[in-house]
XYZ file of C-alpha atoms in Angstrom:
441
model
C 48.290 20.960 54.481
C 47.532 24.006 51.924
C 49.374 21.887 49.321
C 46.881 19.268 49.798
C 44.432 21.168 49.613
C 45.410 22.767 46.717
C 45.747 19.605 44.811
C 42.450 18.738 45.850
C 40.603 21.793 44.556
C 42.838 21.101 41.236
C 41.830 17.247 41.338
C 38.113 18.927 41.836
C 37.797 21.074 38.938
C 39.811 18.517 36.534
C 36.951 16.074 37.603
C 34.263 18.955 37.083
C 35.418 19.939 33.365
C 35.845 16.468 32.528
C 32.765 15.615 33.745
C 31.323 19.136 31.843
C 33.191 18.199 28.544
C 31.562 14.246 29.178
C 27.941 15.435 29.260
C 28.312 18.182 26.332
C 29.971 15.305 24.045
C 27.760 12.909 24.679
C 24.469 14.716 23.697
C 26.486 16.403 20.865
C 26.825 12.659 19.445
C 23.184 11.721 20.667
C 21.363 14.732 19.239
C 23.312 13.490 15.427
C 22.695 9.691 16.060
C 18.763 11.156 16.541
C 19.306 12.885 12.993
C 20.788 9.918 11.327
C 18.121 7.621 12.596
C 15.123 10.161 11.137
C 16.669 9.319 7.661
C 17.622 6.008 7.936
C 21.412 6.289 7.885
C 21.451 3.633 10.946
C 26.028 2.711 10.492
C 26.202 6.275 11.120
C 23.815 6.649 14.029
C 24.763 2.982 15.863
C 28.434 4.611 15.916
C 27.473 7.936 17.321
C 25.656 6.175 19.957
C 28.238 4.144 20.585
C 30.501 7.067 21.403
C 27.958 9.043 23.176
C 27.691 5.608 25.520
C 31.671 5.372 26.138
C 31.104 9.671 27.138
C 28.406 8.985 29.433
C 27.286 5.463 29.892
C 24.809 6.122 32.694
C 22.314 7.967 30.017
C 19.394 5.333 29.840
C 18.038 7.423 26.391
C 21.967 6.229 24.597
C 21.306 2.821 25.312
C 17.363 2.932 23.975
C 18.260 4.853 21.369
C 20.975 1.660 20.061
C 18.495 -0.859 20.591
C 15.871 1.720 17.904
C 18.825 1.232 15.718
C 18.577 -2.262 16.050
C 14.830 -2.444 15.564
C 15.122 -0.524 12.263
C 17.411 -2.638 10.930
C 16.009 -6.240 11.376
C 12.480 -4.862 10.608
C 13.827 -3.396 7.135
C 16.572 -6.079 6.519
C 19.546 -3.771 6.303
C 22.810 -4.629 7.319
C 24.356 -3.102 10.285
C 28.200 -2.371 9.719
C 29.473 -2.737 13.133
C 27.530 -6.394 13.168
C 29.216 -7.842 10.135
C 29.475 -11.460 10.315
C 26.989 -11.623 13.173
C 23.820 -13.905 12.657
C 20.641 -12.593 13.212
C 20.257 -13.825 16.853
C 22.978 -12.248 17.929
C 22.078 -8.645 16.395
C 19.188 -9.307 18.323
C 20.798 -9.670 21.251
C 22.932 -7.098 21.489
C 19.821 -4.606 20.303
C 18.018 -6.173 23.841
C 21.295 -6.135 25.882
C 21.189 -2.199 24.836
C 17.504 -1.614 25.512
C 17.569 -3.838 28.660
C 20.476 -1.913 29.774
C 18.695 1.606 29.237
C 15.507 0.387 31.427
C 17.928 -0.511 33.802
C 19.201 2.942 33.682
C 15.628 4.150 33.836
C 12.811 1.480 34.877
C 10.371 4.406 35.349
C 10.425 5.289 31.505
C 7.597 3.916 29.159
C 9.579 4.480 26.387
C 11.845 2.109 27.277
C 9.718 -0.756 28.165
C 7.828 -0.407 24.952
C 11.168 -0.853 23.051
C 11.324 -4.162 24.083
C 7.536 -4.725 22.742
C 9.017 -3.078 19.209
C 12.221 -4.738 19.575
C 10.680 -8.409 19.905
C 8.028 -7.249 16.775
C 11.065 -6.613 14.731
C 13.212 -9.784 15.741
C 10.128 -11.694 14.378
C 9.933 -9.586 10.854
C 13.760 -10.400 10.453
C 13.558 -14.330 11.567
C 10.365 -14.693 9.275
C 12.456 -13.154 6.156
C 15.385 -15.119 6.866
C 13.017 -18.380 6.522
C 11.401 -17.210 3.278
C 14.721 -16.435 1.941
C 16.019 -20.149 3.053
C 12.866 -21.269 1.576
C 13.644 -19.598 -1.864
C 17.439 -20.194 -2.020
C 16.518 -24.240 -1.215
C 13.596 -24.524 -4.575
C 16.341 -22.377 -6.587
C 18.955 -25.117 -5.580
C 16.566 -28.430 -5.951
C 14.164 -27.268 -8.141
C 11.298 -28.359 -6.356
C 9.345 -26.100 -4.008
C 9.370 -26.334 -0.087
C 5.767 -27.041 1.246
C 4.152 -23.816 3.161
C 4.665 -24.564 6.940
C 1.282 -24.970 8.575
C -0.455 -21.831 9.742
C -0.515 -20.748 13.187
C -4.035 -21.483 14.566
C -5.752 -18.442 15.606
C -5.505 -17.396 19.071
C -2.073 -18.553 19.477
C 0.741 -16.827 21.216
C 4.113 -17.559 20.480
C 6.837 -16.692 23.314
C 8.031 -13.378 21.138
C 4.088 -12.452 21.318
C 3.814 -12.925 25.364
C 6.977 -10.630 26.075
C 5.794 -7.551 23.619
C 2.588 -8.056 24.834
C 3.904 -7.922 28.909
C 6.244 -5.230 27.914
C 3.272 -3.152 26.187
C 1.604 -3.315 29.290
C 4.085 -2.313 31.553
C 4.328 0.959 29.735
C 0.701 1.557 29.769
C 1.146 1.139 33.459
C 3.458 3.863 33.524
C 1.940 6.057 31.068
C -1.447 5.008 31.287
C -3.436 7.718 29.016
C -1.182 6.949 25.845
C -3.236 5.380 22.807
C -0.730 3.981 21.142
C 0.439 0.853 23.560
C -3.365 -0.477 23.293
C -3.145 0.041 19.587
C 0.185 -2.030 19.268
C -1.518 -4.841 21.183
C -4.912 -4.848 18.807
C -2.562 -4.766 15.867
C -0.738 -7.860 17.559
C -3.779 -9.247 18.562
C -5.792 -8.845 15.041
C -2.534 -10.607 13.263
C -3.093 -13.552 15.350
C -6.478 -13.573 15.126
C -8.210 -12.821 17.961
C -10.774 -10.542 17.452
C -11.760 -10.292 20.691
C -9.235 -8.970 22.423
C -8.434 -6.645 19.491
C -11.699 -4.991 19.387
C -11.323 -4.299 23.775
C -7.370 -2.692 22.785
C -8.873 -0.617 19.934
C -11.762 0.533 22.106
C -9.321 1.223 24.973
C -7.149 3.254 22.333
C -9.706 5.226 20.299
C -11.171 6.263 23.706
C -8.346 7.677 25.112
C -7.263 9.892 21.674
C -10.536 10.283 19.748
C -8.825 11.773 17.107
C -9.143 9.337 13.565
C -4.975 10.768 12.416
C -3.692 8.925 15.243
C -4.626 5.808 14.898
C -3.239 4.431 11.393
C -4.369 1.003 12.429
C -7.964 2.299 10.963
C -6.274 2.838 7.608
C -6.843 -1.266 7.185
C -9.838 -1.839 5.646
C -10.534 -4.632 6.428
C -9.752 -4.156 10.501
C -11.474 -1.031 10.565
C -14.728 -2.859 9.265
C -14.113 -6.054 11.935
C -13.474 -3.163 14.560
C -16.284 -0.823 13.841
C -18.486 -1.620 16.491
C -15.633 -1.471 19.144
C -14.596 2.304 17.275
C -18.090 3.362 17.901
C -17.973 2.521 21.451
C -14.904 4.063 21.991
C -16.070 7.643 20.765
C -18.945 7.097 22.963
C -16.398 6.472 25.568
C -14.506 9.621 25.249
C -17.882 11.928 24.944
C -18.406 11.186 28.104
C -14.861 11.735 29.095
C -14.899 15.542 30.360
C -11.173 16.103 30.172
C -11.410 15.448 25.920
C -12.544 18.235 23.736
C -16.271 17.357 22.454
C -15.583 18.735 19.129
C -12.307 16.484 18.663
C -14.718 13.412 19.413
C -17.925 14.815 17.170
C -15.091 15.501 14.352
C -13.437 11.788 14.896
C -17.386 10.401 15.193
C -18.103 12.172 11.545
C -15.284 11.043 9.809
C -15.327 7.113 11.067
C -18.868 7.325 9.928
C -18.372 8.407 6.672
C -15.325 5.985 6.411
C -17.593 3.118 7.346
C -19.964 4.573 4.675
C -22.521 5.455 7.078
C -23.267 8.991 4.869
C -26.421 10.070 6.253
C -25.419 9.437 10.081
C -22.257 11.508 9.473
C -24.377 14.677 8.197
C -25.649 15.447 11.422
C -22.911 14.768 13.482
C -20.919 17.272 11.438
C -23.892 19.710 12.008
C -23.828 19.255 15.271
C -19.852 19.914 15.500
C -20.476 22.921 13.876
C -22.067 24.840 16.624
C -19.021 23.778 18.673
C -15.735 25.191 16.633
C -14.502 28.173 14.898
C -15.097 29.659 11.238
C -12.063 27.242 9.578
C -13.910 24.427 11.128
C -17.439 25.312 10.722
C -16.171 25.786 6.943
C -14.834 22.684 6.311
C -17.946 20.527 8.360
C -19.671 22.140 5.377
C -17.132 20.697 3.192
C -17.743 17.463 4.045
C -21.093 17.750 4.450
C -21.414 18.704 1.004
C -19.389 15.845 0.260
C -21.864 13.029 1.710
C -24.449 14.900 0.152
C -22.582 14.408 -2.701
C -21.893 10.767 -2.688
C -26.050 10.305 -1.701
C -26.500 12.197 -5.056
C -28.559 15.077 -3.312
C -27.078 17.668 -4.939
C -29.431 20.408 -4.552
C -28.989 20.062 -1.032
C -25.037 20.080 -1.149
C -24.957 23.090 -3.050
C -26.554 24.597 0.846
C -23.476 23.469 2.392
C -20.790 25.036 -0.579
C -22.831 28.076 -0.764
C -22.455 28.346 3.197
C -18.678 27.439 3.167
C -17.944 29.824 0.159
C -19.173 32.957 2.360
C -16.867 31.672 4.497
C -14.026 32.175 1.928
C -12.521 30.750 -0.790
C -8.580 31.888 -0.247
C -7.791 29.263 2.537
C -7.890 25.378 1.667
C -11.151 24.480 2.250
C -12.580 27.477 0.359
C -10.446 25.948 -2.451
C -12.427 22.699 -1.690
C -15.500 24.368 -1.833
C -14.730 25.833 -4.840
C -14.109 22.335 -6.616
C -17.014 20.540 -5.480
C -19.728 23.494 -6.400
C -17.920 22.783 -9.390
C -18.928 19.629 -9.823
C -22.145 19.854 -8.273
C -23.011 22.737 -10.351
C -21.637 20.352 -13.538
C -24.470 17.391 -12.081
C -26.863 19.988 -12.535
C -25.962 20.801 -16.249
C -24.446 24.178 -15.259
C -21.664 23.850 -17.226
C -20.909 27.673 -17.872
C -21.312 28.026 -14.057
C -18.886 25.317 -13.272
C -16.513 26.769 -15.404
C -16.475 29.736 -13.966
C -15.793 28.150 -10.555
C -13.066 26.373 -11.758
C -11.026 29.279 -12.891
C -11.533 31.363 -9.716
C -10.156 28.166 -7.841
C -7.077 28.228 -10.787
C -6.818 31.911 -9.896
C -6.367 31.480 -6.240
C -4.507 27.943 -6.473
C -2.320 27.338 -10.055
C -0.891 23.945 -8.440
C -4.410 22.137 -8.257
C -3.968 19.715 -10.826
C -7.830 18.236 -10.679
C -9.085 22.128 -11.152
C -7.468 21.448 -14.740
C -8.939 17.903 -15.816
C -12.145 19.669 -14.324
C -12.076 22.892 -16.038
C -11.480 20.800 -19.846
C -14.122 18.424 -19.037
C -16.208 21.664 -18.661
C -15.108 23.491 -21.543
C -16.109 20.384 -23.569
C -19.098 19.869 -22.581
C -19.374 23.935 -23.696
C -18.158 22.829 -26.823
C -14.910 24.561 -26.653
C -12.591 21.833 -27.546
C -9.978 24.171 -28.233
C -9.692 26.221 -25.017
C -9.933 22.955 -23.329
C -6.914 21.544 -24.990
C -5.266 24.665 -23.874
C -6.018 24.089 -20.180
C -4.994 20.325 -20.299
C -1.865 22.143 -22.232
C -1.574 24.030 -19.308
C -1.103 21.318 -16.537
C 1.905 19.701 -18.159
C 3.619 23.404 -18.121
C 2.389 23.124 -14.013
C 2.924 19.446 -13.623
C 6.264 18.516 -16.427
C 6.871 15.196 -14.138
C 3.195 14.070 -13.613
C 2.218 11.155 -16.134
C -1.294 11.584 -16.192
C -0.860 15.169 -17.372
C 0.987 14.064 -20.700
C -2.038 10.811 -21.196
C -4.478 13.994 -20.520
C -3.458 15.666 -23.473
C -2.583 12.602 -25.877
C -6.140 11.330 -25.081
C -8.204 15.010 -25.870
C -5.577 15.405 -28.833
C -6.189 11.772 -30.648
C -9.638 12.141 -29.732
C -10.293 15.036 -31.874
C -8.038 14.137 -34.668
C -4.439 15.780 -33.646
C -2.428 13.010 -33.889
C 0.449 14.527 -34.815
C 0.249 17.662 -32.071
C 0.167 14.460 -29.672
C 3.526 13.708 -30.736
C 5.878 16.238 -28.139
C 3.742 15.021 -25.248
C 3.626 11.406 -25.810
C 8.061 11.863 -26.374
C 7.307 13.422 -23.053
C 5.521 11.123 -21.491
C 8.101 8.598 -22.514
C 10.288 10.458 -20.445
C 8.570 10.920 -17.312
C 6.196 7.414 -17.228
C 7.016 5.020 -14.321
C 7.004 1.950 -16.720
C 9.421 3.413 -19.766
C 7.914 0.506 -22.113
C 4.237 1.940 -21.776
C 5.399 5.360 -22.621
C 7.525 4.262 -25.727
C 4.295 1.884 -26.701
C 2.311 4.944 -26.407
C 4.516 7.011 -28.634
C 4.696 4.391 -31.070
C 0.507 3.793 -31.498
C 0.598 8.121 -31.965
C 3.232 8.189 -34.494
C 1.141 5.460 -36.481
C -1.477 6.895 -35.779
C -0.527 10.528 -36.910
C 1.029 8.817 -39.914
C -2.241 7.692 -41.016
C -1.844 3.683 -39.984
C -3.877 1.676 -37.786
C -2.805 1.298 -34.416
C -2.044 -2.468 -34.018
């Protein structure tokens, strides 16, 4: 009897140290598949999850994490290593076998419901390439050019739509104060064109984080003018949410505002978040305050709102803001001298901002110090050697005032550093006739 009981305490700590060594393993090759995914290396991360699976196949976040792999690479196009020679379809499939096997694992985790939404988005991306790709290799083939299919009348919903769209909403359910599952189904919605239910989602979302950074859907134009009305609401929404932060709605409320172009209603919703926040904020509501003022050509009266943010400070980044646009208010005025002066206190405090040099030379020519200016605009190819419009700074002010030939070393550097090569060699060529005394052709 003690023997057996031995050999069971042995058989219990083998199992407990394999089962130790399992668990330490598996996140060891989870926590590098997450690294590999952040940059994109997705052979490297779909084998690391792999392993970390065959460790410790009962971790739902392995199994998600395979079918993100997935989802990267049919929404980018990139070949997976491990699915060589499978179609499409099937690297579909085994991306949804993954994630369906993780909420499985886990049916209680949003996350993982949601990667079905992202997974079905991506499927689509990779299916509509394939076809354009068809499309191409047929009219290189024949010669003759496959008619567009018909468009998809608006308001329809393909199979692949109704699935992300149930799985969106099945992680709202379980996460129900996240923005971002309302803002995948506006998105969704707005592509097929229904504006209607977009403009409810993007209400829903903006409500629950009135914050403008976290919703890049806004960043389309042309959806955040359909959807401005429904933004609007949804800041009205959360104001009268008391578990949100006033300020973070008054600051979201500004900003859409001035987006939407709506200057003089953003002016005194940034005054009015001013009495709410702390001297950073209050210094950068003046900022932008100064900025609409600005843009309403009332310059007198943005100079109030830079004089206010200067006393404030100038070291931290909105000073340096500040700084920049009393420059250029004080330049609107005719101050030139003044301007100037602002300018090379902002310099002082921050060498790498590049538009405090263009400034600063459009200053000192309108001083009529051509000389120092081509010295500052000197100055911001020493700061900036790989920035392009640096070098066309200084070949511009240079041929301009008859220094062809000085032009020369910055247009050979220009040459070197331009995006398109062939502009910056046509440039150099039009200088060196130019310095040579022949017309440009």
């Amino acid at each position: 009897m003690k023997g057996l009981a031995r050999a069971g305490i042995a058989l219990l700590l083998i199992l407990n140290t394999y089962a130790g060594v399992a668990r330490i393993t598996a996140f060891w090759h989870r926590h590098r598949a997450e690294a590999e995914l952040a940059r994109a290396d997705l052979n490297k991360a779909l084998a690391d999850l792999r392993a970390a699976a065959r460790w410790r196949p009962g971790d739902a976040p392995n199994w998600l994490l395979m079918g993100k792999v997935v989802e990267h690479a049919q929404a980018n196009g990139l070949p997976l290593d491990a699915m060589e020679g499978r179609s499409s379809l099937e690297v579909f499939a085994f991306g949804l076998a993954a994630v369906a096997r993780g909420v499985a694992l886990n049916p209680a985790d949003a996350w993982g419901w949601f990667n079905v939404a992202t997974l079905h988005e991506a499927a689509r991306s990779a299916s509509e390439r394939l076809e354009r790709m068809r499309r191409a290799g047929e009219a290189a083939l024949t010669g003759a050019q496959t008619p567009d299919p018909p468009p998809r009348p608006a308001g329809a919903l393909d199979p692949i739509d109704r699935i992300a769209l149930a799985a969106s909403f099945k992680a709202q359910q379980l996460e129900p104060d996240f923005h971002f599952y309302p803002e995948f189904r506006a998105s969704l919605y707005w592509k097929r064109g229904m504006h209607g239910p977009a403009a409810a989602e993007i209400r829903r979302s903006v409500s629950l984080t009135p914050s403008l950074w976290a919703h890049k859907l806004l960043e389309n134009k042309p959806f955040a003018s359909a959807m401005e009305g429904a933004v609007m609401e949804g800041l009205v929404l959360a104001e009268s949410n008391p578990f949100l932060d006033r300020a973070q709605v008054l600051e979201a409320r500004a900003g859409f505002l001035y987006m939407m172009g709506r200057l003089e209603e953003a002016i005194p919703v940034y005054e009015d978040l001013r009495s709410l926040v702390g001297r950073v904020e209050r210094q950068e509501a003046d900022v932008e305050m100064a900025r609409a003022r600005l843009a309403l050509g009332q310059v007198r009266e943005a100079l109030v709102h830079l004089e206010r943010a200067l006393q404030a400070g100038e070291d931290g980044p909105q000073g340096r803001r500040a700084l920049l646009h009393s420059a250029e208010a004080r330049s609107r005025l005719g101050e030139h001298e003044t301007a100037a002066t602002l300018l090379r206190r902002l310099l002082a405090l921050s060498p790498r901002t590049f538009a405090a040099y263009e400034a600063l030379a459009r200053e000192l020519d309108h001083l009529g110090q051509s000389q120092e200016a081509e010295k500052v605009l000197v100055g911001a190819v020493r700061a900036f050697p790989e920035l392009p419009s640096a070098y066309h700074n200084v070949i511009a002010h240079m041929r301009a005032n008859g220094r062809a030939a000085a032009a020369i070393p910055y247009a050979q550097g220009l040459a070197r550093v331009a995006p398109d090569p062939e502009d910056g060699l046509r440039l150099l060529r039009e200088v060196e006739k130019e310095a040579a005394g022949r017309p440009s052709p």
